[in-house]
Amino acid sequence: MSVVLTVQGARAADLVAGVSPVAELLACLHSIAEPEHHFEVRPWLTRVRADTSAALHGRLKTYAPLWARRRCRLLLPFELPLGQTFEEELRRIEALPLDRFAATAAEAIHGGLAEIGDLLGDAAARDAYVVSCERRSFGRGELARHLVSDPEAFRADLLDVLRACAEEFFADEWARVSHRLESECATVRARLSALPVAEALASLSTNAAVRHDPASVVFDKLQSLHADLRGRRCLLVPSVHARPHLIVKVDPEFPVVVHFPVEGDGARDTLAQVRLRLAILADPARLSLCRHLVNEPITTSDLAARTGMTVPQVSRHLGRLREAGLLVSRRDGRMIQHRLDLQRLMQLGVDVLTTIMR
């Protein structure tokens, strides 16, 4: 399963990079709703929980279907220019035709594959939609009922929730991360000017691959999605809080949007690198060596004596561990001592989870 963006005939000018405060708030709200996916920002999540009012916590829980699983397309940019203020983006949502607002919100609330129908003009479609949401969860059913009973009141209440988020925690966070996101946009624009479209687009993720005939970019995602970017606008929106998720939204009513994570200070391992490390550690003999290497620095000959292997066998296994970046070797006089890189080994667990959740 993957997301494929065909770029054959697409122009670099149609790919536009820019920041979006509402999109960054969407990423924040997702991490609040799904904290187990976002262990890297747990200190921030702890502070937000402590500083946010009980009333807002309750409202965020009510509206969580809009950002917990299927991020609502309304909270990602749907027209140019990018780089608007938080209030300017909210006014765009306020100005969206009510039928389009309701249909887009309804898709996110349901969170699955469903025929939405005409929620404004067809009572049977409204009833069927609510029942379908109720089958998925009680919370989704209640939120769906709120939407179909009064879409305009639903929109006003949602916007009020977003403004409350800005007041209680997000305004400060946006001030902290916005310069970093602007810098990332400048980098992406430079790549779009210097590289072919496919390569520039693939640079947004370590798990993206460029294909040819036709030229396309494939993102390794747990979904099947395809879009042809020829003659179509594509908005590239960076995010600090989206990590590790890269989100691609393809909707006939809106431009394609790629909401991509800005990587941290350390380079993120690719799927191939994570697989290599796991495969190297899966060997029983190497795992036996690791039990000795984890406790203290040790020489090759000492390892051979302890494990009953020959020195050449131990050397080959150490070479594979070094290849995986899991071994630290240091010279001590005439001897070379080896030890597992515990920080890298512990990070491997994080890398596995991050790779799965991308």
GROMACS .gro file of C-alpha atoms in nm:
model
  358
    1MET     CA    1   0.000   0.000   0.000
    2SER     CA    2   0.129   0.345  -0.086
    3VAL     CA    3   0.046   0.699  -0.188
    4VAL     CA    4   0.148   0.771  -0.547
    5LEU     CA    5   0.173   1.123  -0.687
    6THR     CA    6   0.227   1.123  -1.063
    7VAL     CA    7   0.434   1.423  -1.166
    8GLN     CA    8   0.470   1.354  -1.540
    9GLY     CA    9   0.407   1.693  -1.701
   10ALA     CA   10   0.367   1.872  -1.367
   11ARG     CA   11   0.529   2.214  -1.334
   12ALA     CA   12   0.741   2.317  -1.040
   13ALA     CA   13   0.537   2.640  -1.027
   14ASP     CA   14   0.229   2.438  -0.934
   15LEU     CA   15   0.398   2.305  -0.619
   16VAL     CA   16   0.373   2.575  -0.355
   17ALA     CA   17   0.543   2.556  -0.014
   18GLY     CA   18   0.414   2.763   0.274
   19VAL     CA   19   0.324   2.761   0.641
   20SER     CA   20  -0.021   2.719   0.792
   21PRO     CA   21  -0.094   2.786   1.160
   22VAL     CA   22  -0.425   2.597   1.147
   23ALA     CA   23  -0.250   2.295   0.992
   24GLU     CA   24   0.005   2.305   1.274
   25LEU     CA   25  -0.277   2.323   1.528
   26LEU     CA   26  -0.430   2.019   1.356
   27ALA     CA   27  -0.104   1.831   1.413
   28CYS     CA   28  -0.101   1.942   1.778
   29LEU     CA   29  -0.459   1.827   1.829
   30HIS     CA   30  -0.380   1.491   1.672
   31SER     CA   31  -0.090   1.440   1.913
   32ILE     CA   32  -0.317   1.536   2.206
   33ALA     CA   33  -0.579   1.284   2.091
   34GLU     CA   34  -0.324   1.009   2.008
   35PRO     CA   35  -0.035   1.066   2.254
   36GLU     CA   36   0.103   0.713   2.214
   37HIS     CA   37   0.197   0.802   1.854
   38HIS     CA   38   0.402   1.102   1.962
   39PHE     CA   39   0.649   1.002   2.231
   40GLU     CA   40   0.896   1.267   2.112
   41VAL     CA   41   0.667   1.551   2.228
   42ARG     CA   42   0.544   1.396   2.553
   43PRO     CA   43   0.699   1.674   2.767
   44TRP     CA   44   0.504   1.928   2.559
   45LEU     CA   45   0.185   1.718   2.586
   46THR     CA   46   0.227   1.700   2.963
   47ARG     CA   47   0.254   2.079   2.985
   48VAL     CA   48  -0.050   2.131   2.763
   49ARG     CA   49  -0.261   1.892   2.970
   50ALA     CA   50  -0.158   2.070   3.288
   51ASP     CA   51  -0.221   2.421   3.152
   52THR     CA   52  -0.542   2.363   2.954
   53SER     CA   53  -0.879   2.418   3.119
   54ALA     CA   54  -1.109   2.125   3.192
   55ALA     CA   55  -1.374   2.284   2.971
   56LEU     CA   56  -1.145   2.290   2.668
   57HIS     CA   57  -1.027   1.933   2.738
   58GLY     CA   58  -1.388   1.822   2.722
   59ARG     CA   59  -1.455   2.003   2.396
   60LEU     CA   60  -1.137   1.861   2.238
   61LYS     CA   61  -1.253   1.512   2.330
   62THR     CA   62  -1.592   1.579   2.170
   63TYR     CA   63  -1.438   1.698   1.845
   64ALA     CA   64  -1.152   1.443   1.845
   65PRO     CA   65  -1.288   1.249   1.539
   66LEU     CA   66  -1.190   1.552   1.330
   67TRP     CA   67  -0.821   1.498   1.405
   68ALA     CA   68  -0.765   1.165   1.583
   69ARG     CA   69  -0.751   0.933   1.282
   70ARG     CA   70  -0.853   1.099   0.956
   71ARG     CA   71  -0.732   1.458   0.977
   72CYS     CA   72  -1.010   1.686   0.862
   73ARG     CA   73  -0.937   1.847   0.526
   74LEU     CA   74  -1.096   2.170   0.648
   75LEU     CA   75  -0.799   2.224   0.882
   76LEU     CA   76  -0.543   2.207   0.604
   77PRO     CA   77  -0.500   2.492   0.351
   78PHE     CA   78  -0.745   2.473   0.063
   79GLU     CA   79  -0.655   2.786  -0.133
   80LEU     CA   80  -0.368   3.027  -0.196
   81PRO     CA   81  -0.191   3.220  -0.067
   82LEU     CA   82  -0.026   3.021   0.207
   83GLY     CA   83   0.136   3.194   0.502
   84GLN     CA   84  -0.189   3.348   0.630
   85THR     CA   85  -0.243   3.434   0.994
   86PHE     CA   86  -0.443   3.205   1.222
   87GLU     CA   87  -0.750   3.432   1.207
   88GLU     CA   88  -0.728   3.469   0.829
   89GLU     CA   89  -0.732   3.091   0.792
   90LEU     CA   90  -1.032   3.062   1.025
   91ARG     CA   91  -1.218   3.323   0.819
   92ARG     CA   92  -1.159   3.107   0.511
   93ILE     CA   93  -1.331   2.819   0.688
   94GLU     CA   94  -1.616   3.055   0.786
   95ALA     CA   95  -1.655   3.163   0.422
   96LEU     CA   96  -1.660   2.810   0.276
   97PRO     CA   97  -2.000   2.721   0.122
   98LEU     CA   98  -2.203   2.536   0.383
   99ASP     CA   99  -2.263   2.226   0.170
  100ARG     CA  100  -1.890   2.184   0.107
  101PHE     CA  101  -1.810   2.246   0.475
  102ALA     CA  102  -2.064   1.988   0.590
  103ALA     CA  103  -1.955   1.721   0.342
  104THR     CA  104  -1.586   1.766   0.427
  105ALA     CA  105  -1.648   1.762   0.802
  106ALA     CA  106  -1.874   1.457   0.763
  107GLU     CA  107  -1.597   1.253   0.597
  108ALA     CA  108  -1.359   1.317   0.888
  109ILE     CA  109  -1.622   1.249   1.155
  110HIS     CA  110  -1.706   0.912   1.000
  111GLY     CA  111  -1.338   0.825   0.960
  112GLY     CA  112  -1.401   0.537   0.721
  113LEU     CA  113  -1.533   0.468   0.375
  114ALA     CA  114  -1.892   0.582   0.346
  115GLU     CA  115  -2.127   0.743   0.097
  116ILE     CA  116  -2.211   1.072   0.263
  117GLY     CA  117  -2.496   1.186   0.039
  118ASP     CA  118  -2.668   1.525   0.047
  119LEU     CA  119  -2.667   1.611   0.417
  120LEU     CA  120  -2.834   1.949   0.368
  121GLY     CA  121  -3.119   1.846   0.139
  122ASP     CA  122  -3.189   1.476   0.200
  123ALA     CA  123  -3.331   1.368   0.537
  124ALA     CA  124  -3.280   1.000   0.452
  125ALA     CA  125  -2.912   1.064   0.376
  126ARG     CA  126  -2.874   1.245   0.708
  127ASP     CA  127  -3.030   0.959   0.903
  128ALA     CA  128  -2.822   0.696   0.722
  129TYR     CA  129  -2.505   0.893   0.785
  130VAL     CA  130  -2.572   0.927   1.159
  131VAL     CA  131  -2.647   0.555   1.190
  132SER     CA  132  -2.324   0.471   1.004
  133CYS     CA  133  -2.124   0.692   1.242
  134GLU     CA  134  -2.296   0.543   1.547
  135ARG     CA  135  -2.185   0.199   1.434
  136ARG     CA  136  -1.826   0.317   1.443
  137SER     CA  137  -1.844   0.477   1.789
  138PHE     CA  138  -2.082   0.658   2.022
  139GLY     CA  139  -1.871   0.977   2.004
  140ARG     CA  140  -1.874   0.980   1.625
  141GLY     CA  141  -2.250   0.929   1.626
  142GLU     CA  142  -2.308   1.222   1.863
  143LEU     CA  143  -2.081   1.451   1.663
  144ALA     CA  144  -2.249   1.347   1.338
  145ARG     CA  145  -2.590   1.425   1.490
  146HIS     CA  146  -2.465   1.771   1.588
  147LEU     CA  147  -2.336   1.833   1.234
  148VAL     CA  148  -2.650   1.729   1.046
  149SER     CA  149  -2.894   1.897   1.287
  150ASP     CA  150  -2.737   2.241   1.245
  151PRO     CA  151  -2.426   2.261   1.022
  152GLU     CA  152  -2.382   2.635   1.073
  153ALA     CA  153  -2.394   2.604   1.453
  154PHE     CA  154  -2.148   2.313   1.426
  155ARG     CA  155  -1.908   2.532   1.226
  156ALA     CA  156  -1.936   2.820   1.472
  157ASP     CA  157  -1.872   2.591   1.768
  158LEU     CA  158  -1.573   2.425   1.596
  159LEU     CA  159  -1.418   2.763   1.520
  160ASP     CA  160  -1.476   2.866   1.880
  161VAL     CA  161  -1.288   2.554   1.996
  162LEU     CA  162  -0.996   2.639   1.766
  163ARG     CA  163  -0.984   2.995   1.895
  164ALA     CA  164  -0.989   2.865   2.254
  165CYS     CA  165  -0.689   2.644   2.166
  166ALA     CA  166  -0.502   2.947   2.036
  167GLU     CA  167  -0.578   3.141   2.353
  168GLU     CA  168  -0.488   2.864   2.598
  169PHE     CA  169  -0.181   2.704   2.439
  170PHE     CA  170  -0.134   2.727   2.065
  171ALA     CA  171  -0.046   3.095   2.019
  172ASP     CA  172   0.270   3.047   2.225
  173GLU     CA  173   0.357   2.725   2.044
  174TRP     CA  174   0.309   2.884   1.702
  175ALA     CA  175   0.540   3.169   1.802
  176ARG     CA  176   0.800   2.907   1.896
  177VAL     CA  177   0.786   2.694   1.579
  178SER     CA  178   0.679   2.931   1.300
  179HIS     CA  179   1.032   3.057   1.219
  180ARG     CA  180   1.154   2.700   1.187
  181LEU     CA  181   0.869   2.619   0.950
  182GLU     CA  182   0.939   2.930   0.741
  183SER     CA  183   1.301   2.817   0.711
  184GLU     CA  184   1.190   2.473   0.596
  185CYS     CA  185   0.968   2.632   0.331
  186ALA     CA  186   1.262   2.831   0.199
  187THR     CA  187   1.462   2.508   0.172
  188VAL     CA  188   1.180   2.333  -0.015
  189ARG     CA  189   1.141   2.626  -0.255
  190ALA     CA  190   1.514   2.611  -0.329
  191ARG     CA  191   1.485   2.241  -0.409
  192LEU     CA  192   1.190   2.306  -0.639
  193SER     CA  193   1.401   2.559  -0.828
  194ALA     CA  194   1.709   2.337  -0.853
  195LEU     CA  195   1.575   1.980  -0.883
  196PRO     CA  196   1.331   1.793  -1.105
  197VAL     CA  197   0.979   1.797  -0.959
  198ALA     CA  198   0.990   1.428  -0.862
  199GLU     CA  199   1.318   1.460  -0.671
  200ALA     CA  200   1.208   1.777  -0.493
  201LEU     CA  201   0.882   1.613  -0.385
  202ALA     CA  202   1.056   1.293  -0.275
  203SER     CA  203   1.291   1.497  -0.055
  204LEU     CA  204   1.002   1.559   0.184
  205SER     CA  205   1.032   1.207   0.328
  206THR     CA  206   1.307   0.950   0.382
  207ASN     CA  207   1.053   0.684   0.285
  208ALA     CA  208   0.969   0.832  -0.053
  209ALA     CA  209   1.089   0.683  -0.380
  210VAL     CA  210   1.104   0.823  -0.733
  211ARG     CA  211   0.968   0.607  -1.014
  212HIS     CA  212   0.980   0.655  -1.388
  213ASP     CA  213   0.745   0.582  -1.681
  214PRO     CA  214   0.551   0.779  -1.578
  215ALA     CA  215   0.749   1.003  -1.344
  216SER     CA  216   0.599   0.970  -0.998
  217VAL     CA  217   0.676   0.980  -0.627
  218VAL     CA  218   0.573   0.693  -0.401
  219PHE     CA  219   0.526   0.750  -0.028
  220ASP     CA  220   0.532   0.438   0.187
  221LYS     CA  221   0.197   0.473   0.368
  222LEU     CA  222  -0.067   0.239   0.503
  223GLN     CA  223  -0.319   0.355   0.245
  224SER     CA  224  -0.377   0.333  -0.128
  225LEU     CA  225  -0.409   0.673  -0.291
  226HIS     CA  226  -0.318   0.819  -0.628
  227ALA     CA  227  -0.319   1.169  -0.771
  228ASP     CA  228  -0.199   1.314  -1.098
  229LEU     CA  229  -0.037   1.653  -1.039
  230ARG     CA  230  -0.029   1.758  -1.403
  231GLY     CA  231  -0.220   2.086  -1.425
  232ARG     CA  232  -0.312   2.066  -1.058
  233ARG     CA  233  -0.200   2.273  -0.762
  234CYS     CA  234  -0.012   2.093  -0.483
  235LEU     CA  235   0.042   2.263  -0.147
  236LEU     CA  236   0.346   2.159   0.059
  237VAL     CA  237   0.298   2.243   0.426
  238PRO     CA  238   0.570   2.163   0.683
  239SER     CA  239   0.494   2.069   1.042
  240VAL     CA  240   0.691   2.023   1.363
  241HIS     CA  241   0.415   1.840   1.550
  242ALA     CA  242   0.315   1.607   1.265
  243ARG     CA  243   0.616   1.382   1.324
  244PRO     CA  244   0.629   1.098   1.238
  245HIS     CA  245   0.327   1.126   1.007
  246LEU     CA  246   0.330   1.252   0.649
  247ILE     CA  247  -0.026   1.325   0.538
  248VAL     CA  248  -0.139   1.349   0.175
  249LYS     CA  249  -0.492   1.471   0.103
  250VAL     CA  250  -0.647   1.436  -0.240
  251ASP     CA  251  -0.993   1.587  -0.277
  252PRO     CA  252  -1.157   1.688  -0.606
  253GLU     CA  253  -1.284   2.011  -0.449
  254PHE     CA  254  -0.945   2.127  -0.318
  255PRO     CA  255  -0.577   2.132  -0.418
  256VAL     CA  256  -0.365   1.831  -0.325
  257VAL     CA  257  -0.190   1.897   0.004
  258VAL     CA  258   0.118   1.727   0.149
  259HIS     CA  259   0.152   1.793   0.521
  260PHE     CA  260   0.504   1.676   0.593
  261PRO     CA  261   0.712   1.654   0.912
  262VAL     CA  262   1.018   1.866   0.970
  263GLU     CA  263   1.279   1.622   1.094
  264GLY     CA  264   1.451   1.670   1.428
  265ASP     CA  265   1.817   1.736   1.485
  266GLY     CA  266   1.919   1.377   1.409
  267ALA     CA  267   1.870   1.221   1.066
  268ARG     CA  268   1.575   0.984   1.053
  269ASP     CA  269   1.656   0.626   0.958
  270THR     CA  270   1.496   0.485   0.646
  271LEU     CA  271   1.280   0.175   0.647
  272ALA     CA  272   1.567  -0.019   0.486
  273GLN     CA  273   1.807   0.083   0.766
  274VAL     CA  274   1.562  -0.024   1.037
  275ARG     CA  275   1.507  -0.359   0.863
  276LEU     CA  276   1.883  -0.413   0.837
  277ARG     CA  277   1.936  -0.356   1.209
  278LEU     CA  278   1.653  -0.587   1.304
  279ALA     CA  279   1.780  -0.859   1.068
  280ILE     CA  280   2.133  -0.834   1.208
  281LEU     CA  281   2.008  -0.861   1.566
  282ALA     CA  282   1.782  -1.156   1.480
  283ASP     CA  283   2.080  -1.390   1.434
  284PRO     CA  284   2.106  -1.608   1.752
  285ALA     CA  285   2.488  -1.600   1.758
  286ARG     CA  286   2.500  -1.221   1.730
  287LEU     CA  287   2.232  -1.188   1.996
  288SER     CA  288   2.447  -1.404   2.224
  289LEU     CA  289   2.743  -1.172   2.163
  290CYS     CA  290   2.526  -0.872   2.243
  291ARG     CA  291   2.459  -1.007   2.592
  292HIS     CA  292   2.834  -0.977   2.661
  293LEU     CA  293   2.881  -0.652   2.471
  294VAL     CA  294   2.609  -0.473   2.665
  295ASN     CA  295   2.778  -0.506   3.005
  296GLU     CA  296   3.137  -0.390   2.949
  297PRO     CA  297   3.399  -0.315   2.682
  298ILE     CA  298   3.546  -0.646   2.567
  299THR     CA  299   3.802  -0.768   2.311
  300THR     CA  300   3.742  -1.005   2.023
  301SER     CA  301   3.951  -1.281   2.182
  302ASP     CA  302   3.764  -1.252   2.513
  303LEU     CA  303   3.434  -1.279   2.329
  304ALA     CA  304   3.556  -1.590   2.150
  305ALA     CA  305   3.661  -1.747   2.478
  306ARG     CA  306   3.330  -1.669   2.646
  307THR     CA  307   3.105  -1.786   2.365
  308GLY     CA  308   3.303  -2.080   2.226
  309MET     CA  309   3.323  -1.925   1.880
  310THR     CA  310   3.642  -1.886   1.685
  311VAL     CA  311   3.805  -1.543   1.662
  312PRO     CA  312   3.723  -1.514   1.286
  313GLN     CA  313   3.355  -1.597   1.360
  314VAL     CA  314   3.340  -1.331   1.628
  315SER     CA  315   3.508  -1.079   1.397
  316ARG     CA  316   3.249  -1.140   1.125
  317HIS     CA  317   2.961  -1.092   1.368
  318LEU     CA  318   3.118  -0.776   1.506
  319GLY     CA  319   3.152  -0.648   1.152
  320ARG     CA  320   2.778  -0.691   1.094
  321LEU     CA  321   2.696  -0.512   1.418
  322ARG     CA  322   2.931  -0.230   1.316
  323GLU     CA  323   2.763  -0.218   0.973
  324ALA     CA  324   2.431  -0.164   1.151
  325GLY     CA  325   2.578   0.118   1.358
  326LEU     CA  326   2.523  -0.074   1.681
  327LEU     CA  327   2.887  -0.126   1.783
  328VAL     CA  328   3.141   0.114   1.930
  329SER     CA  329   3.508   0.006   1.909
  330ARG     CA  330   3.794   0.187   2.085
  331ARG     CA  331   4.168   0.119   2.098
  332ASP     CA  332   4.314   0.067   2.445
  333GLY     CA  333   4.690   0.037   2.402
  334ARG     CA  334   4.750  -0.270   2.183
  335MET     CA  335   4.394  -0.399   2.228
  336ILE     CA  336   4.067  -0.300   2.064
  337GLN     CA  337   3.764  -0.316   2.291
  338HIS     CA  338   3.407  -0.335   2.172
  339ARG     CA  339   3.078  -0.241   2.328
  340LEU     CA  340   2.719  -0.202   2.213
  341ASP     CA  341   2.603   0.151   2.140
  342LEU     CA  342   2.323   0.149   2.398
  343GLN     CA  343   2.180   0.482   2.286
  344ARG     CA  344   2.149   0.357   1.930
  345LEU     CA  345   2.006   0.026   2.050
  346MET     CA  346   1.738   0.197   2.256
  347GLN     CA  347   1.666   0.433   1.967
  348LEU     CA  348   1.600   0.128   1.750
  349GLY     CA  349   1.277   0.064   1.939
  350VAL     CA  350   1.169   0.422   1.872
  351ASP     CA  351   1.272   0.387   1.506
  352VAL     CA  352   1.060   0.074   1.468
  353LEU     CA  353   0.752   0.249   1.606
  354THR     CA  354   0.818   0.560   1.399
  355THR     CA  355   0.857   0.354   1.082
  356ILE     CA  356   0.533   0.168   1.148
  357MET     CA  357   0.339   0.489   1.213
  358ARG     CA  358   0.466   0.695   0.921
   0.00000   0.00000   0.00000
